[in-house]
Short mmCIF file of C-alpha atoms in Angstrom, two decimals:
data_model
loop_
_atom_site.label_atom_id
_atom_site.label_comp_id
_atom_site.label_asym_id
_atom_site.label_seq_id
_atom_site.Cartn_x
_atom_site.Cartn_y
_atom_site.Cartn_z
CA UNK A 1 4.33 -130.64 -77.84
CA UNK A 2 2.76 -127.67 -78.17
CA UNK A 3 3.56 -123.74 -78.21
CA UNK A 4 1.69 -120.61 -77.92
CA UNK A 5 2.66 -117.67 -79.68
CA UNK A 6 1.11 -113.91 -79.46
CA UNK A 7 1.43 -111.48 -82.31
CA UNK A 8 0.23 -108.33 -83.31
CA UNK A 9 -0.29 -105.76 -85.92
CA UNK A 10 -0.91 -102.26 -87.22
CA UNK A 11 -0.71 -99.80 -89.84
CA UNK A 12 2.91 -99.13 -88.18
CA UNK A 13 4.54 -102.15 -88.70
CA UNK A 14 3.17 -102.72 -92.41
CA UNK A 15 6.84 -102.72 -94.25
CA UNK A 16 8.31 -101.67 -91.20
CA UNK A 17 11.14 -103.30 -89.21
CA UNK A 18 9.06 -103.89 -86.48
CA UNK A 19 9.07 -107.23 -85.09
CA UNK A 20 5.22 -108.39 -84.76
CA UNK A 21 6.20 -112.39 -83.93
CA UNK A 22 5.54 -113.37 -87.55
CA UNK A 23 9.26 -113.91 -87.68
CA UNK A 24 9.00 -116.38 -84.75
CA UNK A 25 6.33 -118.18 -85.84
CA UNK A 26 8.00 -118.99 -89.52
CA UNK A 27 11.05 -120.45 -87.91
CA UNK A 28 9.23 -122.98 -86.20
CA UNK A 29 6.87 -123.63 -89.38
CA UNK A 30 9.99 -124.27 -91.30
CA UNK A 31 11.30 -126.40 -88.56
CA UNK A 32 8.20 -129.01 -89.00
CA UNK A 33 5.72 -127.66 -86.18
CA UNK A 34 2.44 -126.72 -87.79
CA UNK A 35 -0.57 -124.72 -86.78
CA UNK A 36 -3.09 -126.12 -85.00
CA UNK A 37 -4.86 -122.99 -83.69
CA UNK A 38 -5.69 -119.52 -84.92
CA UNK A 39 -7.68 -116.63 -82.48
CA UNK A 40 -7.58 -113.19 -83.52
CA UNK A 41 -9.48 -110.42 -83.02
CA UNK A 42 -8.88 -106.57 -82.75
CA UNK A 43 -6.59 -104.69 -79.99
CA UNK A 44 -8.95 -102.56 -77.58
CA UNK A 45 -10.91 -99.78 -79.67
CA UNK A 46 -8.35 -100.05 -82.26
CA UNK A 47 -9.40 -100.61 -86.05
CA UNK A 48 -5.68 -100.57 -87.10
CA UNK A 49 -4.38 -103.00 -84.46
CA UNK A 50 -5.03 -106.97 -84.30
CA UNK A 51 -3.54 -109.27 -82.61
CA UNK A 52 -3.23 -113.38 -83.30
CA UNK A 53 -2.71 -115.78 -80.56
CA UNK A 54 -1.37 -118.88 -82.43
CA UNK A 55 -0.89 -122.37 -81.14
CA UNK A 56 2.00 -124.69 -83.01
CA UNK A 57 2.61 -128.54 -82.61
CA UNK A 58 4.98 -130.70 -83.72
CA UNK A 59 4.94 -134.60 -83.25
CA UNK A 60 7.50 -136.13 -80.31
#
């Protein structure tokens, strides 16, 4: 099975409450899935904003 999970990031959310989908992504790691895929690359113009599109998979 596999998942597909977006996150993002900027100077904002740096020690900031703001959820970027880190959080999301840790539960499932700690639930056995693993990474299998890693794309990132920079939001728009932006040099202070990135964004991750990460692809999980755990054995059936």
């Amino acid at each position: 099975m596999e998942k597909v999970i977006w996150v993002k990031s900027n100077m904002r959310t740096i020690g900031a409450k703001e959820d970027d989908g880190l959080t999301e992504v840790n539960k499932y790691l700690e639930d056995g899935w693993k990474v299998k895929h890693i794309s990132a690359s920079a939001m728009g113009d932006s040099i202070i904003s990135g964004q991750a599109y990460i692809v999980i998979e755990k054995d059936e």
